[in-house]
């Protein structure tokens, strides 16, 4: 206890309100961490479950929904949580939230208005839910990608392609692919686009790290070999 020069005892200092100061930061950290884990889990598992998630449907009023529809609702819930957290505490995502709102809201409003005039309301509701899921994933990317970093994000993207690629190779090996392999997807075009995105992500990461991809090295050496060989033939 400290005593002042006049003999009086000064009032005690108020203890710092540590809980109040730390709550916003910790709340943001918790929200980002568990949202990131959930989104990463969906990214890794979802491509392998395309057929399973559309194997059966159930009636929900006028809409025939599949388990994939429930997964879309999960993503919408995660995006809604991220949006609310951005408005209340996480200022880092407020700019991304405004940008995504400006980009997606007019399109979703137009789709919702069109859904009220369609002769097939069930299909319109499912299409509108899919559009909303695309917007949700676009927002979640801004929340998850900075936490993972480019290196970890590349690993997650490549891990999501292991099962679809192995399944496609198995289809080719047992002649069960027909004219084109589908992998774990419902159409060969989905597999083709899926592989294109994964290869682009891998090549971008290698170039970012200053490493020349093997395909680039092979192409450059092959080009040099045939170029010089062609010159030798012309000289002869």
PDB file of C-alpha atoms in Angstrom:
ATOM      1  CA  UNK A   1       0.000   0.000   0.000  1.00  0.00           C
ATOM      2  CA  UNK A   2       1.373   3.417  -0.970  1.00  0.00           C
ATOM      3  CA  UNK A   3       1.005   6.443   1.354  1.00  0.00           C
ATOM      4  CA  UNK A   4       1.039   9.966  -0.007  1.00  0.00           C
ATOM      5  CA  UNK A   5       3.289  12.686   1.428  1.00  0.00           C
ATOM      6  CA  UNK A   6       0.360  14.262   3.314  1.00  0.00           C
ATOM      7  CA  UNK A   7      -0.310  10.949   5.057  1.00  0.00           C
ATOM      8  CA  UNK A   8      -3.461  10.125   3.162  1.00  0.00           C
ATOM      9  CA  UNK A   9      -3.936   6.888   1.338  1.00  0.00           C
ATOM     10  CA  UNK A  10      -4.494   7.330  -2.417  1.00  0.00           C
ATOM     11  CA  UNK A  11      -7.432   5.525  -3.928  1.00  0.00           C
ATOM     12  CA  UNK A  12      -6.499   2.158  -5.465  1.00  0.00           C
ATOM     13  CA  UNK A  13      -5.963   2.009  -9.196  1.00  0.00           C
ATOM     14  CA  UNK A  14      -8.707   0.287 -11.083  1.00  0.00           C
ATOM     15  CA  UNK A  15      -7.639  -3.072 -12.420  1.00  0.00           C
ATOM     16  CA  UNK A  16      -7.335  -3.159 -16.197  1.00  0.00           C
ATOM     17  CA  UNK A  17     -10.372  -4.591 -17.859  1.00  0.00           C
ATOM     18  CA  UNK A  18      -8.436  -7.277 -19.677  1.00  0.00           C
ATOM     19  CA  UNK A  19     -11.453  -9.379 -20.531  1.00  0.00           C
ATOM     20  CA  UNK A  20     -13.184  -6.441 -22.185  1.00  0.00           C
ATOM     21  CA  UNK A  21     -10.084  -5.546 -24.207  1.00  0.00           C
ATOM     22  CA  UNK A  22      -9.364  -9.060 -25.355  1.00  0.00           C
ATOM     23  CA  UNK A  23     -12.888 -10.205 -26.123  1.00  0.00           C
ATOM     24  CA  UNK A  24     -13.143  -8.740 -29.678  1.00  0.00           C
ATOM     25  CA  UNK A  25      -9.779 -10.143 -30.760  1.00  0.00           C
ATOM     26  CA  UNK A  26     -10.409 -13.554 -29.266  1.00  0.00           C
ATOM     27  CA  UNK A  27     -13.904 -13.675 -30.685  1.00  0.00           C
ATOM     28  CA  UNK A  28     -12.545 -12.947 -34.139  1.00  0.00           C
ATOM     29  CA  UNK A  29      -9.837 -15.574 -33.772  1.00  0.00           C
ATOM     30  CA  UNK A  30     -12.338 -18.236 -32.698  1.00  0.00           C
ATOM     31  CA  UNK A  31     -14.769 -17.424 -35.492  1.00  0.00           C
ATOM     32  CA  UNK A  32     -12.098 -17.515 -38.171  1.00  0.00           C
ATOM     33  CA  UNK A  33     -10.514 -20.726 -36.856  1.00  0.00           C
ATOM     34  CA  UNK A  34     -13.618 -22.899 -36.714  1.00  0.00           C
ATOM     35  CA  UNK A  35     -15.041 -21.457 -39.923  1.00  0.00           C
ATOM     36  CA  UNK A  36     -11.730 -22.187 -41.641  1.00  0.00           C
ATOM     37  CA  UNK A  37     -11.737 -25.786 -40.396  1.00  0.00           C
ATOM     38  CA  UNK A  38     -15.317 -26.292 -41.577  1.00  0.00           C
ATOM     39  CA  UNK A  39     -14.682 -24.800 -45.016  1.00  0.00           C
ATOM     40  CA  UNK A  40     -11.467 -26.780 -45.490  1.00  0.00           C
ATOM     41  CA  UNK A  41     -13.309 -29.981 -44.573  1.00  0.00           C
ATOM     42  CA  UNK A  42     -15.989 -29.226 -47.169  1.00  0.00           C
ATOM     43  CA  UNK A  43     -13.340 -28.363 -49.790  1.00  0.00           C
ATOM     44  CA  UNK A  44     -11.512 -31.664 -49.292  1.00  0.00           C
ATOM     45  CA  UNK A  45     -14.524 -33.984 -48.999  1.00  0.00           C
ATOM     46  CA  UNK A  46     -17.148 -32.409 -51.272  1.00  0.00           C
ATOM     47  CA  UNK A  47     -15.602 -33.337 -54.689  1.00  0.00           C
ATOM     48  CA  UNK A  48     -15.550 -37.014 -53.674  1.00  0.00           C
ATOM     49  CA  UNK A  49     -19.238 -37.061 -52.738  1.00  0.00           C
ATOM     50  CA  UNK A  50     -20.858 -35.622 -55.853  1.00  0.00           C
ATOM     51  CA  UNK A  51     -22.572 -38.864 -56.864  1.00  0.00           C
ATOM     52  CA  UNK A  52     -23.495 -39.786 -53.302  1.00  0.00           C
ATOM     53  CA  UNK A  53     -25.035 -36.367 -52.607  1.00  0.00           C
ATOM     54  CA  UNK A  54     -27.269 -36.644 -55.664  1.00  0.00           C
ATOM     55  CA  UNK A  55     -28.071 -40.365 -55.416  1.00  0.00           C
ATOM     56  CA  UNK A  56     -31.488 -39.848 -53.842  1.00  0.00           C
ATOM     57  CA  UNK A  57     -33.906 -37.003 -53.232  1.00  0.00           C
ATOM     58  CA  UNK A  58     -36.682 -36.252 -50.779  1.00  0.00           C
ATOM     59  CA  UNK A  59     -39.730 -34.036 -50.982  1.00  0.00           C
ATOM     60  CA  UNK A  60     -39.658 -30.739 -49.139  1.00  0.00           C
ATOM     61  CA  UNK A  61     -42.904 -29.107 -50.137  1.00  0.00           C
ATOM     62  CA  UNK A  62     -42.769 -28.373 -53.884  1.00  0.00           C
ATOM     63  CA  UNK A  63     -39.008 -28.954 -53.964  1.00  0.00           C
ATOM     64  CA  UNK A  64     -37.175 -32.228 -54.460  1.00  0.00           C
ATOM     65  CA  UNK A  65     -33.997 -31.831 -52.406  1.00  0.00           C
ATOM     66  CA  UNK A  66     -30.922 -34.028 -52.081  1.00  0.00           C
ATOM     67  CA  UNK A  67     -28.262 -34.237 -49.362  1.00  0.00           C
ATOM     68  CA  UNK A  68     -26.263 -31.792 -51.451  1.00  0.00           C
ATOM     69  CA  UNK A  69     -28.988 -29.207 -50.811  1.00  0.00           C
ATOM     70  CA  UNK A  70     -28.415 -29.604 -47.078  1.00  0.00           C
ATOM     71  CA  UNK A  71     -24.690 -29.069 -47.619  1.00  0.00           C
ATOM     72  CA  UNK A  72     -25.519 -25.861 -49.469  1.00  0.00           C
ATOM     73  CA  UNK A  73     -27.536 -24.732 -46.454  1.00  0.00           C
ATOM     74  CA  UNK A  74     -24.470 -25.379 -44.277  1.00  0.00           C
ATOM     75  CA  UNK A  75     -22.347 -23.151 -46.499  1.00  0.00           C
ATOM     76  CA  UNK A  76     -25.019 -20.459 -46.439  1.00  0.00           C
ATOM     77  CA  UNK A  77     -25.033 -20.612 -42.654  1.00  0.00           C
ATOM     78  CA  UNK A  78     -21.249 -20.275 -42.479  1.00  0.00           C
ATOM     79  CA  UNK A  79     -21.314 -17.312 -44.842  1.00  0.00           C
ATOM     80  CA  UNK A  80     -24.075 -15.654 -42.815  1.00  0.00           C
ATOM     81  CA  UNK A  81     -21.999 -16.082 -39.659  1.00  0.00           C
ATOM     82  CA  UNK A  82     -18.947 -14.572 -41.355  1.00  0.00           C
ATOM     83  CA  UNK A  83     -21.022 -11.650 -42.636  1.00  0.00           C
ATOM     84  CA  UNK A  84     -22.480 -10.928 -39.189  1.00  0.00           C
ATOM     85  CA  UNK A  85     -19.050 -11.246 -37.574  1.00  0.00           C
ATOM     86  CA  UNK A  86     -17.613  -8.846 -40.159  1.00  0.00           C
ATOM     87  CA  UNK A  87     -20.292  -6.252 -39.426  1.00  0.00           C
ATOM     88  CA  UNK A  88     -19.923  -6.516 -35.642  1.00  0.00           C
ATOM     89  CA  UNK A  89     -16.247  -7.103 -34.909  1.00  0.00           C
ATOM     90  CA  UNK A  90     -14.004  -8.186 -37.780  1.00  0.00           C
ATOM     91  CA  UNK A  91     -13.211  -5.028 -39.732  1.00  0.00           C
ATOM     92  CA  UNK A  92     -10.849  -6.868 -42.054  1.00  0.00           C
ATOM     93  CA  UNK A  93     -13.760  -8.474 -43.904  1.00  0.00           C
ATOM     94  CA  UNK A  94     -16.042  -5.460 -44.103  1.00  0.00           C
ATOM     95  CA  UNK A  95     -14.581  -4.342 -47.438  1.00  0.00           C
ATOM     96  CA  UNK A  96     -14.947  -7.846 -48.866  1.00  0.00           C
ATOM     97  CA  UNK A  97     -18.510  -8.043 -47.553  1.00  0.00           C
ATOM     98  CA  UNK A  98     -19.445  -4.748 -49.218  1.00  0.00           C
ATOM     99  CA  UNK A  99     -17.821  -5.814 -52.502  1.00  0.00           C
ATOM    100  CA  UNK A 100     -19.575  -9.190 -52.515  1.00  0.00           C
ATOM    101  CA  UNK A 101     -22.895  -7.540 -51.700  1.00  0.00           C
ATOM    102  CA  UNK A 102     -22.538  -5.094 -54.588  1.00  0.00           C
ATOM    103  CA  UNK A 103     -21.605  -7.911 -56.972  1.00  0.00           C
ATOM    104  CA  UNK A 104     -24.085 -10.595 -55.958  1.00  0.00           C
ATOM    105  CA  UNK A 105     -27.131  -8.815 -54.531  1.00  0.00           C
ATOM    106  CA  UNK A 106     -28.510  -7.443 -57.849  1.00  0.00           C
ATOM    107  CA  UNK A 107     -28.134 -10.855 -59.468  1.00  0.00           C
ATOM    108  CA  UNK A 108     -29.807 -12.670 -56.561  1.00  0.00           C
ATOM    109  CA  UNK A 109     -32.666 -10.158 -56.464  1.00  0.00           C
ATOM    110  CA  UNK A 110     -33.237 -10.593 -60.202  1.00  0.00           C
ATOM    111  CA  UNK A 111     -33.178 -14.388 -59.803  1.00  0.00           C
ATOM    112  CA  UNK A 112     -35.640 -14.198 -56.913  1.00  0.00           C
ATOM    113  CA  UNK A 113     -38.027 -12.044 -58.941  1.00  0.00           C
ATOM    114  CA  UNK A 114     -37.766 -14.452 -61.880  1.00  0.00           C
ATOM    115  CA  UNK A 115     -38.481 -17.378 -59.542  1.00  0.00           C
ATOM    116  CA  UNK A 116     -41.871 -15.882 -58.690  1.00  0.00           C
ATOM    117  CA  UNK A 117     -42.941 -16.014 -62.359  1.00  0.00           C
ATOM    118  CA  UNK A 118     -41.671 -19.463 -63.299  1.00  0.00           C
ATOM    119  CA  UNK A 119     -44.046 -22.368 -64.074  1.00  0.00           C
ATOM    120  CA  UNK A 120     -41.665 -24.717 -62.209  1.00  0.00           C
ATOM    121  CA  UNK A 121     -41.211 -23.140 -58.764  1.00  0.00           C
ATOM    122  CA  UNK A 122     -39.418 -26.173 -57.353  1.00  0.00           C
ATOM    123  CA  UNK A 123     -36.591 -25.970 -59.873  1.00  0.00           C
ATOM    124  CA  UNK A 124     -36.474 -22.195 -59.499  1.00  0.00           C
ATOM    125  CA  UNK A 125     -36.032 -22.444 -55.736  1.00  0.00           C
ATOM    126  CA  UNK A 126     -33.193 -24.946 -56.152  1.00  0.00           C
ATOM    127  CA  UNK A 127     -31.505 -22.754 -58.755  1.00  0.00           C
ATOM    128  CA  UNK A 128     -31.840 -19.719 -56.478  1.00  0.00           C
ATOM    129  CA  UNK A 129     -30.330 -21.710 -53.603  1.00  0.00           C
ATOM    130  CA  UNK A 130     -27.423 -22.708 -55.840  1.00  0.00           C
ATOM    131  CA  UNK A 131     -26.837 -19.074 -56.834  1.00  0.00           C
ATOM    132  CA  UNK A 132     -26.876 -18.044 -53.176  1.00  0.00           C
ATOM    133  CA  UNK A 133     -24.375 -20.806 -52.415  1.00  0.00           C
ATOM    134  CA  UNK A 134     -22.022 -19.461 -55.078  1.00  0.00           C
ATOM    135  CA  UNK A 135     -22.187 -16.051 -53.400  1.00  0.00           C
ATOM    136  CA  UNK A 136     -21.582 -17.649 -50.005  1.00  0.00           C
ATOM    137  CA  UNK A 137     -18.499 -19.499 -51.230  1.00  0.00           C
ATOM    138  CA  UNK A 138     -17.196 -16.293 -52.786  1.00  0.00           C
ATOM    139  CA  UNK A 139     -17.430 -14.544 -49.405  1.00  0.00           C
ATOM    140  CA  UNK A 140     -15.979 -17.499 -47.495  1.00  0.00           C
ATOM    141  CA  UNK A 141     -12.926 -17.412 -49.751  1.00  0.00           C
ATOM    142  CA  UNK A 142     -12.026 -13.968 -48.372  1.00  0.00           C
ATOM    143  CA  UNK A 143     -12.290 -15.296 -44.809  1.00  0.00           C
ATOM    144  CA  UNK A 144     -10.437 -18.581 -45.290  1.00  0.00           C
ATOM    145  CA  UNK A 145      -7.706 -17.915 -47.863  1.00  0.00           C
ATOM    146  CA  UNK A 146      -5.758 -15.331 -45.792  1.00  0.00           C
ATOM    147  CA  UNK A 147      -5.761 -17.685 -42.801  1.00  0.00           C
ATOM    148  CA  UNK A 148      -4.398 -20.606 -44.813  1.00  0.00           C
ATOM    149  CA  UNK A 149      -1.884 -18.793 -46.987  1.00  0.00           C
ATOM    150  CA  UNK A 150      -1.081 -19.732 -50.559  1.00  0.00           C
ATOM    151  CA  UNK A 151       0.985 -22.797 -49.667  1.00  0.00           C
ATOM    152  CA  UNK A 152      -1.606 -24.436 -47.413  1.00  0.00           C
ATOM    153  CA  UNK A 153      -4.425 -23.447 -49.739  1.00  0.00           C
ATOM    154  CA  UNK A 154      -2.630 -25.207 -52.594  1.00  0.00           C
ATOM    155  CA  UNK A 155      -2.276 -28.344 -50.452  1.00  0.00           C
ATOM    156  CA  UNK A 156      -5.993 -28.282 -49.645  1.00  0.00           C
ATOM    157  CA  UNK A 157      -6.909 -27.795 -53.304  1.00  0.00           C
ATOM    158  CA  UNK A 158      -4.680 -30.673 -54.402  1.00  0.00           C
ATOM    159  CA  UNK A 159      -5.917 -32.928 -51.585  1.00  0.00           C
ATOM    160  CA  UNK A 160      -9.478 -32.412 -52.773  1.00  0.00           C
ATOM    161  CA  UNK A 161      -8.535 -33.902 -56.142  1.00  0.00           C
ATOM    162  CA  UNK A 162      -6.916 -37.145 -54.948  1.00  0.00           C
ATOM    163  CA  UNK A 163     -10.069 -39.278 -54.784  1.00  0.00           C
ATOM    164  CA  UNK A 164     -11.700 -37.938 -57.989  1.00  0.00           C
ATOM    165  CA  UNK A 165      -8.502 -38.476 -59.993  1.00  0.00           C
ATOM    166  CA  UNK A 166      -7.881 -41.980 -58.618  1.00  0.00           C
ATOM    167  CA  UNK A 167     -11.516 -42.891 -59.303  1.00  0.00           C
ATOM    168  CA  UNK A 168     -11.236 -41.619 -62.871  1.00  0.00           C
ATOM    169  CA  UNK A 169      -8.057 -43.639 -63.419  1.00  0.00           C
ATOM    170  CA  UNK A 170      -9.808 -46.729 -62.043  1.00  0.00           C
ATOM    171  CA  UNK A 171     -12.675 -46.165 -64.474  1.00  0.00           C
ATOM    172  CA  UNK A 172     -10.231 -46.041 -67.361  1.00  0.00           C
ATOM    173  CA  UNK A 173      -8.372 -49.112 -66.119  1.00  0.00           C
ATOM    174  CA  UNK A 174     -11.488 -51.303 -65.963  1.00  0.00           C
ATOM    175  CA  UNK A 175     -13.043 -49.781 -69.100  1.00  0.00           C
ATOM    176  CA  UNK A 176     -15.905 -48.400 -67.042  1.00  0.00           C
ATOM    177  CA  UNK A 177     -15.517 -44.794 -68.113  1.00  0.00           C
ATOM    178  CA  UNK A 178     -17.260 -45.096 -71.446  1.00  0.00           C
ATOM    179  CA  UNK A 179     -16.156 -42.473 -73.938  1.00  0.00           C
ATOM    180  CA  UNK A 180     -14.881 -40.062 -71.263  1.00  0.00           C
ATOM    181  CA  UNK A 181     -13.998 -40.534 -67.600  1.00  0.00           C
ATOM    182  CA  UNK A 182     -16.246 -38.847 -65.052  1.00  0.00           C
ATOM    183  CA  UNK A 183     -14.410 -39.620 -61.818  1.00  0.00           C
ATOM    184  CA  UNK A 184     -16.619 -39.015 -58.804  1.00  0.00           C
ATOM    185  CA  UNK A 185     -18.740 -36.478 -60.702  1.00  0.00           C
ATOM    186  CA  UNK A 186     -21.964 -36.808 -62.645  1.00  0.00           C
ATOM    187  CA  UNK A 187     -20.556 -35.554 -65.966  1.00  0.00           C
ATOM    188  CA  UNK A 188     -17.119 -35.632 -67.670  1.00  0.00           C
ATOM    189  CA  UNK A 189     -17.177 -31.857 -68.161  1.00  0.00           C
ATOM    190  CA  UNK A 190     -17.270 -31.342 -64.388  1.00  0.00           C
ATOM    191  CA  UNK A 191     -14.146 -33.480 -63.994  1.00  0.00           C
ATOM    192  CA  UNK A 192     -12.402 -31.578 -66.795  1.00  0.00           C
ATOM    193  CA  UNK A 193     -13.138 -28.192 -65.228  1.00  0.00           C
ATOM    194  CA  UNK A 194     -12.195 -29.538 -61.792  1.00  0.00           C
ATOM    195  CA  UNK A 195      -8.783 -30.696 -63.042  1.00  0.00           C
ATOM    196  CA  UNK A 196      -8.215 -27.446 -64.921  1.00  0.00           C
ATOM    197  CA  UNK A 197      -8.686 -25.392 -61.761  1.00  0.00           C
ATOM    198  CA  UNK A 198      -6.401 -27.678 -59.713  1.00  0.00           C
ATOM    199  CA  UNK A 199      -3.635 -27.637 -62.313  1.00  0.00           C
ATOM    200  CA  UNK A 200      -3.856 -23.860 -62.590  1.00  0.00           C
ATOM    201  CA  UNK A 201      -3.584 -23.517 -58.815  1.00  0.00           C
ATOM    202  CA  UNK A 202      -0.537 -25.796 -58.732  1.00  0.00           C
ATOM    203  CA  UNK A 203       1.248 -24.030 -61.589  1.00  0.00           C
ATOM    204  CA  UNK A 204       0.557 -20.604 -60.093  1.00  0.00           C
ATOM    205  CA  UNK A 205       1.990 -21.711 -56.754  1.00  0.00           C
ATOM    206  CA  UNK A 206       5.134 -23.120 -58.378  1.00  0.00           C
ATOM    207  CA  UNK A 207       5.684 -19.951 -60.365  1.00  0.00           C
ATOM    208  CA  UNK A 208       5.059 -17.842 -57.243  1.00  0.00           C
ATOM    209  CA  UNK A 209       7.770 -19.780 -55.394  1.00  0.00           C
ATOM    210  CA  UNK A 210      10.215 -19.319 -58.276  1.00  0.00           C
ATOM    211  CA  UNK A 211      10.172 -22.998 -59.227  1.00  0.00           C
ATOM    212  CA  UNK A 212       9.793 -23.935 -62.861  1.00  0.00           C
ATOM    213  CA  UNK A 213       7.103 -26.606 -63.296  1.00  0.00           C
ATOM    214  CA  UNK A 214       8.302 -29.848 -64.828  1.00  0.00           C
ATOM    215  CA  UNK A 215       5.979 -29.453 -67.786  1.00  0.00           C
ATOM    216  CA  UNK A 216       7.513 -26.044 -68.504  1.00  0.00           C
ATOM    217  CA  UNK A 217      11.028 -27.480 -68.298  1.00  0.00           C
ATOM    218  CA  UNK A 218      10.137 -30.373 -70.592  1.00  0.00           C
ATOM    219  CA  UNK A 219       8.444 -28.066 -73.075  1.00  0.00           C
ATOM    220  CA  UNK A 220      11.340 -25.630 -73.133  1.00  0.00           C
ATOM    221  CA  UNK A 221      13.911 -28.387 -73.622  1.00  0.00           C
ATOM    222  CA  UNK A 222      11.818 -30.110 -76.281  1.00  0.00           C
ATOM    223  CA  UNK A 223      11.415 -26.828 -78.119  1.00  0.00           C
ATOM    224  CA  UNK A 224      15.165 -26.204 -77.996  1.00  0.00           C
ATOM    225  CA  UNK A 225      15.944 -29.758 -79.145  1.00  0.00           C
ATOM    226  CA  UNK A 226      13.633 -29.726 -82.155  1.00  0.00           C
ATOM    227  CA  UNK A 227      14.618 -26.160 -83.041  1.00  0.00           C
ATOM    228  CA  UNK A 228      18.324 -26.987 -83.210  1.00  0.00           C
ATOM    229  CA  UNK A 229      17.635 -30.325 -84.898  1.00  0.00           C
ATOM    230  CA  UNK A 230      15.589 -28.546 -87.562  1.00  0.00           C
ATOM    231  CA  UNK A 231      18.444 -26.120 -88.189  1.00  0.00           C
ATOM    232  CA  UNK A 232      20.885 -29.006 -88.603  1.00  0.00           C
ATOM    233  CA  UNK A 233      18.600 -30.660 -91.163  1.00  0.00           C
ATOM    234  CA  UNK A 234      18.332 -27.392 -93.111  1.00  0.00           C
ATOM    235  CA  UNK A 235      22.108 -27.030 -93.190  1.00  0.00           C
ATOM    236  CA  UNK A 236      22.497 -30.535 -94.582  1.00  0.00           C
TER     237      UNK A 236
END
